[in-house]
Short mmCIF file of C-alpha atoms in Angstrom, two decimals:
data_model
loop_
_atom_site.label_atom_id
_atom_site.label_comp_id
_atom_site.label_asym_id
_atom_site.label_seq_id
_atom_site.Cartn_x
_atom_site.Cartn_y
_atom_site.Cartn_z
CA MET A 1 -9.05 2.69 17.14
CA THR A 2 -6.06 0.76 18.52
CA PRO A 3 -5.45 1.80 22.13
CA ARG A 4 -2.30 3.81 22.64
CA THR A 5 -0.15 3.68 25.73
CA PRO A 6 -0.46 6.98 27.60
CA ARG A 7 2.53 8.61 29.22
CA ARG A 8 0.69 9.19 32.47
CA THR A 9 -1.50 6.96 34.61
CA ARG A 10 -4.64 8.83 35.64
CA THR A 11 -7.14 8.18 38.35
CA ARG A 12 -10.55 7.84 36.73
CA THR A 13 -13.06 10.30 38.08
CA ARG A 14 -16.80 10.47 37.51
CA PRO A 15 -17.68 13.72 35.72
CA ARG A 16 -20.06 15.93 37.65
CA LEU A 17 -21.27 19.51 37.35
CA ARG A 18 -19.89 21.94 39.90
CA ALA A 19 -22.02 24.87 41.01
CA LEU A 20 -20.87 28.50 40.96
CA ALA A 21 -22.98 31.53 41.74
CA LEU A 22 -22.34 33.30 38.45
CA GLY A 23 -25.94 33.47 37.33
CA ALA A 24 -25.44 36.83 35.62
CA LEU A 25 -22.97 35.17 33.24
CA VAL A 26 -25.75 33.41 31.35
CA THR A 27 -29.11 34.50 32.61
CA GLY A 28 -29.25 38.14 33.53
CA LEU A 29 -27.83 41.60 33.64
CA ALA A 30 -27.67 44.06 36.49
CA ALA A 31 -26.08 47.36 37.53
CA PRO A 32 -22.27 47.51 37.74
CA LEU A 33 -20.13 48.47 40.66
CA LEU A 34 -19.44 52.18 40.19
CA ALA A 35 -16.34 54.17 41.01
CA SER A 36 -16.88 57.69 39.74
CA PRO A 37 -19.61 60.26 39.00
CA ALA A 38 -19.10 59.64 35.28
CA GLN A 39 -19.75 55.96 35.79
CA ALA A 40 -22.76 56.76 37.97
CA GLY A 41 -24.21 58.68 35.02
CA ALA A 42 -23.55 55.71 32.79
CA GLN A 43 -25.54 53.50 35.18
CA SER A 44 -28.80 55.03 33.96
CA GLN A 45 -28.05 53.80 30.46
CA PRO A 46 -29.25 50.30 29.50
CA PRO A 47 -26.49 47.70 29.19
CA PRO A 48 -25.07 47.59 25.65
CA ARG A 49 -26.03 44.75 23.33
CA THR A 50 -24.01 43.18 20.57
CA GLY A 51 -25.08 43.17 16.93
CA PHE A 52 -25.65 39.44 17.27
CA GLU A 53 -28.11 40.05 20.12
CA THR A 54 -29.98 42.90 18.49
CA SER A 55 -30.47 40.79 15.34
CA GLU A 56 -31.48 37.77 17.45
CA GLY A 57 -28.67 35.76 15.89
CA ALA A 58 -29.43 36.65 12.27
CA ARG A 59 -25.94 38.14 11.85
CA TRP A 60 -22.64 38.32 13.69
CA THR A 61 -21.45 41.45 15.49
CA THR A 62 -19.45 43.74 13.22
CA GLN A 63 -16.07 45.09 14.27
CA PRO A 64 -17.33 48.69 14.60
CA GLU A 65 -20.13 47.31 16.80
CA GLU A 66 -17.54 45.43 18.86
CA ARG A 67 -15.51 48.63 19.32
CA ASP A 68 -18.54 50.60 20.45
CA PHE A 69 -19.80 47.77 22.67
CA LEU A 70 -16.48 47.44 24.51
CA ALA A 71 -16.14 51.19 24.89
CA ALA A 72 -19.60 51.40 26.45
CA VAL A 73 -18.83 48.59 28.95
CA ASP A 74 -15.48 50.20 29.74
CA ARG A 75 -17.15 53.53 30.51
CA ALA A 76 -19.92 51.98 32.60
CA SER A 77 -17.99 49.59 34.85
CA ALA A 78 -15.00 49.90 37.13
CA ARG A 79 -14.56 46.17 36.64
CA VAL A 80 -13.48 46.51 32.99
CA SER A 81 -10.45 48.02 31.26
CA VAL A 82 -9.91 47.77 27.47
CA ASP A 83 -6.40 47.99 26.02
CA ARG A 84 -4.83 47.56 22.60
CA LEU A 85 -2.32 44.73 22.33
CA GLY A 86 -1.23 45.69 18.84
CA SER A 87 -2.45 45.86 15.25
CA THR A 88 -3.01 43.30 12.52
CA GLY A 89 -1.40 43.38 9.11
CA GLN A 90 -4.36 45.41 7.83
CA GLY A 91 -4.22 47.80 10.79
CA ARG A 92 -7.12 46.46 12.79
CA PRO A 93 -6.74 46.60 16.58
CA LEU A 94 -6.03 43.52 18.67
CA ARG A 95 -7.85 44.26 21.93
CA LEU A 96 -7.36 42.91 25.43
CA VAL A 97 -10.11 43.27 28.03
CA ARG A 98 -9.11 43.01 31.69
CA ILE A 99 -11.94 42.20 34.15
CA GLY A 100 -11.84 42.14 37.94
CA ALA A 101 -13.35 43.80 41.00
CA PRO A 102 -11.86 46.29 40.31
CA ALA A 103 -10.20 45.75 36.94
CA PRO A 104 -6.55 44.76 37.43
CA ALA A 105 -4.35 47.76 36.73
CA ASP A 106 -1.45 45.95 35.04
CA ALA A 107 0.14 42.62 34.15
CA GLN A 108 1.83 42.32 37.53
CA ARG A 109 -1.44 42.51 39.38
CA VAL A 110 -2.79 39.71 37.18
CA ALA A 111 0.32 37.54 37.49
CA ARG A 112 0.18 37.64 41.30
CA GLY A 113 -3.24 35.95 41.47
CA ASN A 114 -5.54 33.42 39.84
CA SER A 115 -6.27 34.37 36.22
CA VAL A 116 -8.22 33.07 33.25
CA LEU A 117 -7.49 34.11 29.64
CA LEU A 118 -10.12 33.68 26.94
CA ILE A 119 -8.81 33.63 23.35
CA CYS A 120 -11.79 34.06 21.03
CA SER A 121 -12.03 33.27 17.32
CA GLN A 122 -8.45 32.65 16.29
CA HIS A 123 -10.07 31.41 13.10
CA GLY A 124 -12.02 34.18 11.41
CA ASP A 125 -14.72 31.85 10.09
CA GLU A 126 -15.54 30.52 13.58
CA PRO A 127 -17.44 33.42 15.15
CA SER A 128 -19.55 31.83 17.90
CA GLY A 129 -16.78 31.97 20.50
CA ARG A 130 -16.31 35.66 19.84
CA GLU A 131 -20.01 36.34 20.48
CA ALA A 132 -19.91 34.34 23.71
CA CYS A 133 -16.80 36.27 24.83
CA LEU A 134 -18.40 39.68 24.14
CA THR A 135 -21.55 38.99 26.09
CA THR A 136 -19.53 37.38 28.90
CA ILE A 137 -17.52 40.61 29.27
CA ARG A 138 -20.68 42.60 29.62
CA ASP A 139 -22.38 40.19 31.98
CA LEU A 140 -19.39 40.00 34.32
CA ALA A 141 -19.19 43.80 34.25
CA TYR A 142 -22.85 44.42 35.02
CA ALA A 143 -23.65 41.54 37.39
CA LYS A 144 -24.55 42.63 40.93
CA ASP A 145 -24.82 39.24 42.65
CA ALA A 146 -22.44 38.55 45.51
CA GLY A 147 -21.07 35.37 43.87
CA THR A 148 -19.80 37.16 40.80
CA ARG A 149 -18.27 39.92 42.90
CA ARG A 150 -16.42 37.47 45.14
CA PHE A 151 -15.23 35.60 42.07
CA LEU A 152 -13.83 38.72 40.42
CA GLU A 153 -12.21 39.90 43.64
CA ARG A 154 -10.12 36.72 43.60
CA THR A 155 -9.79 35.98 39.88
CA SER A 156 -8.66 38.20 36.97
CA VAL A 157 -10.45 37.47 33.69
CA LEU A 158 -8.61 38.44 30.52
CA VAL A 159 -10.33 38.32 27.15
CA VAL A 160 -9.06 38.75 23.59
CA PRO A 161 -12.50 39.10 21.96
CA THR A 162 -11.26 38.84 18.39
CA ALA A 163 -7.88 37.15 18.06
CA ASN A 164 -7.97 37.34 14.25
CA PRO A 165 -9.74 40.57 13.22
CA ASP A 166 -8.61 40.48 9.60
CA GLY A 167 -9.87 36.91 9.20
CA ARG A 168 -13.15 37.78 10.90
CA ALA A 169 -13.65 40.73 8.52
CA ALA A 170 -13.03 38.46 5.50
CA GLY A 171 -14.77 35.40 6.94
CA THR A 172 -11.64 33.33 6.48
CA ARG A 173 -9.84 30.80 8.67
CA GLY A 174 -6.47 32.48 8.26
CA ASN A 175 -5.36 36.09 8.69
CA ALA A 176 -4.86 38.68 5.96
CA ASP A 177 -1.85 36.73 4.64
CA GLY A 178 -3.71 33.41 4.74
CA VAL A 179 -1.75 32.18 7.75
CA ASP A 180 -3.51 29.98 10.32
CA ILE A 181 -2.53 31.81 13.50
CA ASN A 182 -3.28 28.72 15.58
CA ARG A 183 -0.27 27.18 13.86
CA ASP A 184 1.97 30.16 14.59
CA HIS A 185 2.52 30.03 18.33
CA ILE A 186 6.13 28.84 17.95
CA ALA A 187 7.43 30.67 14.86
CA LEU A 188 5.56 33.90 15.64
CA THR A 189 5.54 35.11 12.06
CA THR A 190 2.20 36.91 12.39
CA ALA A 191 1.22 40.07 14.28
CA GLU A 192 -1.55 38.02 15.92
CA GLY A 193 0.79 35.26 17.06
CA ARG A 194 3.32 37.76 18.43
CA ALA A 195 0.65 39.65 20.36
CA THR A 196 -0.55 36.42 21.94
CA ALA A 197 2.99 35.39 22.87
CA ALA A 198 3.63 38.75 24.55
CA LEU A 199 0.32 38.44 26.41
CA LEU A 200 1.24 34.98 27.72
CA ARG A 201 4.70 36.20 28.74
CA ASP A 202 3.58 39.33 30.53
CA TYR A 203 0.39 38.16 32.21
CA ARG A 204 1.24 34.51 32.87
CA PRO A 205 -2.38 33.36 32.96
CA ASP A 206 -3.08 30.27 35.03
CA THR A 207 -5.77 29.03 32.64
CA VAL A 208 -6.00 29.66 28.89
CA TYR A 209 -9.33 28.83 27.24
CA ASP A 210 -9.36 28.79 23.44
CA LEU A 211 -12.79 28.99 21.66
CA HIS A 212 -13.26 27.42 18.22
CA GLU A 213 -15.82 25.69 15.99
CA PHE A 214 -15.73 22.47 13.97
CA GLY A 215 -17.49 20.83 11.05
CA ALA A 216 -19.24 17.51 11.75
CA THR A 217 -18.51 14.18 10.03
CA VAL A 218 -21.64 12.07 10.19
CA PRO A 219 -22.04 9.69 11.96
CA TYR A 220 -18.69 9.62 13.76
CA TYR A 221 -18.08 13.20 14.74
CA VAL A 222 -21.39 14.86 15.53
CA LYS A 223 -21.36 16.09 19.13
CA ASP A 224 -22.55 19.62 19.92
CA LEU A 225 -19.35 20.53 21.74
CA LEU A 226 -15.85 19.05 21.93
CA SER A 227 -12.90 19.89 24.19
CA LEU A 228 -9.25 18.88 24.53
CA TRP A 229 -6.42 19.63 26.91
CA PRO A 230 -2.67 19.96 26.01
CA ARG A 231 -1.39 16.64 24.77
CA ASN A 232 2.23 17.78 24.42
CA LEU A 233 4.44 15.65 26.65
CA ASN A 234 6.46 18.65 27.87
CA THR A 235 3.40 19.83 29.81
CA ASP A 236 4.06 19.48 33.53
CA ASP A 237 2.09 16.57 35.05
CA ARG A 238 0.33 18.86 37.54
CA VAL A 239 -0.77 21.29 34.85
CA HIS A 240 -1.82 18.42 32.60
CA ALA A 241 -3.98 16.95 35.39
CA GLU A 242 -5.72 20.26 36.01
CA ALA A 243 -6.37 20.72 32.26
CA ARG A 244 -8.02 17.31 32.06
CA THR A 245 -10.06 18.14 35.15
CA LEU A 246 -11.17 21.38 33.50
CA SER A 247 -12.39 19.45 30.47
CA GLU A 248 -13.85 16.32 31.99
CA ARG A 249 -15.24 17.51 35.30
CA TYR A 250 -16.31 21.06 34.51
CA VAL A 251 -16.64 22.10 30.87
CA ARG A 252 -18.22 18.98 29.41
CA PRO A 253 -20.59 18.44 32.39
CA ALA A 254 -21.66 22.09 32.25
CA ALA A 255 -22.47 21.81 28.57
CA GLY A 256 -24.22 18.51 29.16
CA ALA A 257 -26.35 19.96 31.94
CA ALA A 258 -27.51 22.61 29.44
CA GLY A 259 -28.64 19.89 27.04
CA PHE A 260 -25.63 19.72 24.71
CA SER A 261 -23.86 16.51 23.78
CA THR A 262 -20.08 16.52 24.29
CA GLY A 263 -16.97 14.61 23.33
CA ILE A 264 -13.17 14.76 23.05
CA TYR A 265 -11.85 16.85 20.18
CA GLY A 266 -10.20 14.92 17.36
CA ILE A 267 -11.65 11.51 18.22
CA TRP A 268 -14.24 9.82 16.01
CA THR A 269 -16.59 7.55 17.94
CA ASP A 270 -18.84 4.67 16.95
CA PRO A 271 -22.43 5.99 16.84
CA VAL A 272 -23.76 2.81 18.48
CA THR A 273 -21.20 1.90 21.13
CA GLY A 274 -19.63 5.31 21.70
CA GLU A 275 -16.20 3.70 21.51
CA PRO A 276 -13.31 5.54 19.79
CA VAL A 277 -12.88 4.70 16.11
CA LYS A 278 -9.84 6.77 15.16
CA GLN A 279 -8.02 9.97 15.92
CA VAL A 280 -8.30 12.60 13.20
CA ALA A 281 -6.91 15.68 14.99
CA GLY A 282 -5.75 16.85 18.39
CA ASP A 283 -2.13 15.73 18.51
CA GLY A 284 0.70 17.13 20.61
CA GLN A 285 2.37 19.52 18.17
CA GLU A 286 3.76 22.45 20.08
CA ARG A 287 2.76 25.25 17.73
CA ILE A 288 -0.98 24.88 18.49
CA LEU A 289 -2.12 27.18 21.28
CA ARG A 290 -3.58 24.53 23.62
CA ASN A 291 -0.20 22.76 23.50
CA THR A 292 1.92 25.92 23.54
CA VAL A 293 0.29 27.13 26.75
CA GLY A 294 0.81 23.71 28.34
CA VAL A 295 4.53 23.84 27.55
CA LYS A 296 4.50 27.38 28.94
CA ASN A 297 3.05 26.12 32.22
CA SER A 298 -0.58 27.26 31.92
CA VAL A 299 -3.66 25.07 32.15
CA GLY A 300 -4.98 25.04 28.58
CA LEU A 301 -8.16 23.93 26.94
CA LEU A 302 -9.47 23.92 23.37
CA VAL A 303 -13.26 24.09 23.05
CA GLU A 304 -15.09 23.56 19.74
CA THR A 305 -18.81 23.91 19.04
CA ARG A 306 -20.47 22.31 16.03
CA ILE A 307 -21.16 24.68 13.06
CA ASP A 308 -23.50 22.42 11.09
CA PRO A 309 -27.27 22.79 11.51
CA LEU A 310 -28.69 20.01 13.63
CA THR A 311 -32.38 20.15 12.70
CA ASP A 312 -34.59 21.04 9.78
CA ALA A 313 -35.59 24.18 11.69
CA GLU A 314 -31.93 25.24 11.94
CA LYS A 315 -31.46 24.56 8.23
CA ALA A 316 -34.46 26.75 7.46
CA ASP A 317 -33.47 29.51 9.86
CA PRO A 318 -29.70 30.12 10.21
CA ALA A 319 -30.35 32.34 13.24
CA LEU A 320 -31.50 29.28 15.19
CA ASN A 321 -28.27 27.50 14.33
CA ASN A 322 -26.21 30.56 15.23
CA ARG A 323 -27.89 30.93 18.61
CA ARG A 324 -27.41 27.24 19.44
CA ARG A 325 -23.67 27.57 18.64
CA VAL A 326 -23.30 30.58 20.92
CA ASP A 327 -25.42 29.02 23.64
CA SER A 328 -23.24 25.92 23.74
CA GLN A 329 -20.15 28.14 24.09
CA LEU A 330 -21.77 30.05 26.98
CA ALA A 331 -22.75 26.82 28.75
CA ALA A 332 -19.18 25.53 28.52
CA LEU A 333 -17.81 28.86 29.72
CA LYS A 334 -19.92 28.58 32.82
CA GLY A 335 -18.05 25.35 33.59
CA ALA A 336 -14.69 27.04 32.98
CA PHE A 337 -15.51 29.77 35.49
CA GLY A 338 -16.68 27.14 37.97
CA PHE A 339 -13.29 25.46 37.58
CA ALA A 340 -11.41 28.72 38.19
CA GLY A 341 -13.50 29.58 41.20
CA GLU A 342 -13.54 26.23 42.92
CA ARG A 343 -10.03 24.91 42.17
CA ARG A 344 -7.94 28.04 42.67
CA GLY A 345 -6.26 26.30 45.59
CA ARG A 346 -5.04 23.62 43.16
CA ILE A 347 -4.59 25.62 39.97
CA GLU A 348 -2.19 28.26 41.31
CA PRO A 349 0.09 25.74 43.08
CA ALA A 350 0.19 23.63 39.91
CA THR A 351 1.17 26.48 37.58
CA THR A 352 3.63 27.94 40.10
CA ALA A 353 5.33 24.60 40.67
CA ALA A 354 5.52 23.99 36.90
CA ARG A 355 7.25 27.34 36.38
CA LEU A 356 9.78 26.60 39.09
CA THR A 357 10.49 23.04 37.95
CA GLY A 358 12.47 24.22 34.93
CA TYR A 359 15.12 25.72 37.22
CA ALA A 360 15.92 22.24 38.52
CA ASP A 361 16.93 21.27 34.95
CA ARG A 362 16.17 17.58 35.24
CA GLY A 363 14.39 14.99 33.16
CA PRO A 364 13.88 14.30 29.46
CA VAL A 365 12.47 16.66 26.85
CA TYR A 366 10.11 15.38 24.14
CA LEU A 367 10.28 16.33 20.46
CA GLY A 368 7.23 14.28 19.54
CA GLY A 369 4.55 11.99 20.83
CA ALA A 370 1.51 12.92 22.88
CA ASP A 371 -0.18 11.90 26.14
CA ASN A 372 -1.96 9.13 24.19
CA GLU A 373 0.88 8.30 21.79
CA PRO A 374 4.30 7.24 23.06
CA PRO A 375 7.12 9.13 21.37
CA ALA A 376 9.58 7.38 19.08
CA GLU A 377 13.01 6.73 20.54
CA ASP A 378 14.56 9.51 18.47
CA GLU A 379 11.90 11.95 19.71
CA VAL A 380 13.14 11.84 23.29
CA ILE A 381 16.15 13.80 24.52
CA GLN A 382 16.85 11.70 27.59
CA ASN A 383 19.83 13.77 28.78
CA PRO A 384 19.39 17.30 27.44
CA PRO A 385 22.42 19.58 27.24
CA CYS A 386 22.73 22.35 29.81
CA GLY A 387 21.86 24.81 27.09
CA TYR A 388 22.16 25.84 23.43
CA ARG A 389 24.72 28.19 21.85
CA LEU A 390 23.62 30.56 19.08
CA THR A 391 26.03 32.20 16.69
CA ALA A 392 25.85 35.97 16.34
CA GLY A 393 23.90 35.55 13.12
CA GLN A 394 21.50 33.05 14.58
CA TYR A 395 20.85 35.16 17.67
CA ALA A 396 20.24 38.28 15.60
CA GLU A 397 17.66 36.33 13.62
CA VAL A 398 15.68 34.84 16.55
CA LYS A 399 16.30 37.11 19.54
CA ASP A 400 12.96 38.89 19.18
CA GLU A 401 11.04 35.60 19.09
CA LEU A 402 12.96 34.29 22.11
CA ALA A 403 12.07 37.45 24.01
CA LEU A 404 8.40 37.17 23.07
CA HIS A 405 8.37 33.59 24.30
CA GLY A 406 9.91 34.65 27.57
CA VAL A 407 13.03 32.58 26.97
CA ARG A 408 16.11 34.09 28.61
CA ALA A 409 19.34 34.32 26.59
CA ALA A 410 22.78 35.54 27.72
CA ARG A 411 24.35 37.59 24.95
CA ARG A 412 28.15 37.66 24.64
CA ALA A 413 30.43 40.44 23.47
CA ASP A 414 30.84 38.86 20.04
CA GLY A 415 27.06 38.86 19.48
CA SER A 416 26.56 35.15 20.11
CA ALA A 417 24.34 33.96 22.91
CA LEU A 418 23.80 31.09 25.36
CA VAL A 419 20.32 29.89 26.16
CA THR A 420 20.45 27.71 29.24
CA MET A 421 17.94 25.00 30.02
CA ARG A 422 17.77 26.11 33.63
CA GLN A 423 14.79 28.44 33.34
CA SER A 424 11.01 28.49 33.62
CA MET A 425 10.63 27.70 29.88
CA ARG A 426 12.92 24.66 30.01
CA GLY A 427 10.60 22.43 28.03
CA LEU A 428 10.24 25.04 25.32
CA VAL A 429 13.97 25.72 24.74
CA PRO A 430 14.77 22.55 22.71
CA LEU A 431 11.55 22.93 20.74
CA LEU A 432 12.85 26.30 19.58
CA LEU A 433 16.58 25.64 19.22
CA ASP A 434 17.23 21.93 18.66
CA GLY A 435 17.54 21.12 14.97
CA ARG A 436 15.64 17.84 15.52
CA ALA A 437 12.48 19.63 16.65
CA GLU A 438 9.87 19.89 13.90
CA PHE A 439 9.23 23.63 14.22
CA HIS A 440 12.63 24.85 15.47
CA LEU A 441 13.60 28.48 14.94
CA ALA A 442 17.33 27.83 14.74
CA GLN A 443 19.66 24.83 14.70
CA ALA A 444 21.72 25.82 17.68
CA ARG A 445 24.72 23.94 19.04
CA PRO A 446 24.23 21.99 22.26
CA ALA A 447 26.36 23.54 24.98
CA ASP A 448 28.55 21.87 27.58
CA GLY A 449 29.57 23.31 30.92
CA CYS A 450 27.02 26.12 31.08
#
């Protein structure tokens, strides 16, 4: 693969595994912290198990089983609160699980501290991340070790266990309408995409961790687990650096320490030399969640585990393959929690500074390119306008999407609106409203003298 000139110059660091006392996350269960007599009664009950666990990986957890599992954890532990974000096109619930010590009461409590959001199984035919998320919820709720308690006292964990319930029920990549919701984080045409946008707006998670699966291409694309940070050039440099650190110094080393091979998502490598051959995915387009969250000032990471059986034993027994897929997700998650626990003193300042930078309204905005692919000249707005003016008709058409994205607009008496660049979502505004942007919602008029 021909080397591409990156936008940023990075200091090369040697990957190493960081330790975090979250043993209950992977290896054990224990009694929860209790807050009421009702919960004390629940303590005598054994911890709930998923359908995947009870079948030893022979099948995936059903949605009724997920509902009952989460309800049982919610009843048993003061650390967990389960809410409903909304409903899918077929009426299935989109659930949000809030975890802390105790569970954070609302979005404001989460937004005021370090937070990690897990988005599980956006693609309905990629179920291993969902299983890892479900058991992680339980293990964090029931763990009694001091390390987990300290972690949850300082970090809110948010989990969307099934981001695409209709697709999971059908075993399809897309939702009930066949839409890939991981390509809908700009247009927000789906109930699932809109719920995620509202979640990002209201909770402002510092780190967003997106769990997927991929199909191998032998011999160039065969690692057990791949990861990738936001490549979109509108991601703040500080947030971008933390996202790369999450991938290269925590998630991949944690998976490697558990015996799984790792690589960078979207890059084929030579099986002999390990050198890159070509890039087949993983660009900087803003509508993909890992890029969207970067533009929205959160540390983002995409993690993909390999679906294909690796051995003759896995081919003969699908349960072995299923368990390996879930185990690799759990190993990588351990690294993600290590990152959140150890680097909170860097993560929070990075995301806070990124959110404030937009108010300075300085610097170019990028309509294309990536951190490993310089943008074309016509993909760079070197001197952005102070804002964009929407006609009354345009504003009526896109005002709901702007609000879901957290983009502020000043409506005028005639129904038109001005969206200034001087706001937290500065890098997102042209991607939504400039007619040159690939996925724009409206072709608004650049404003002068805002």
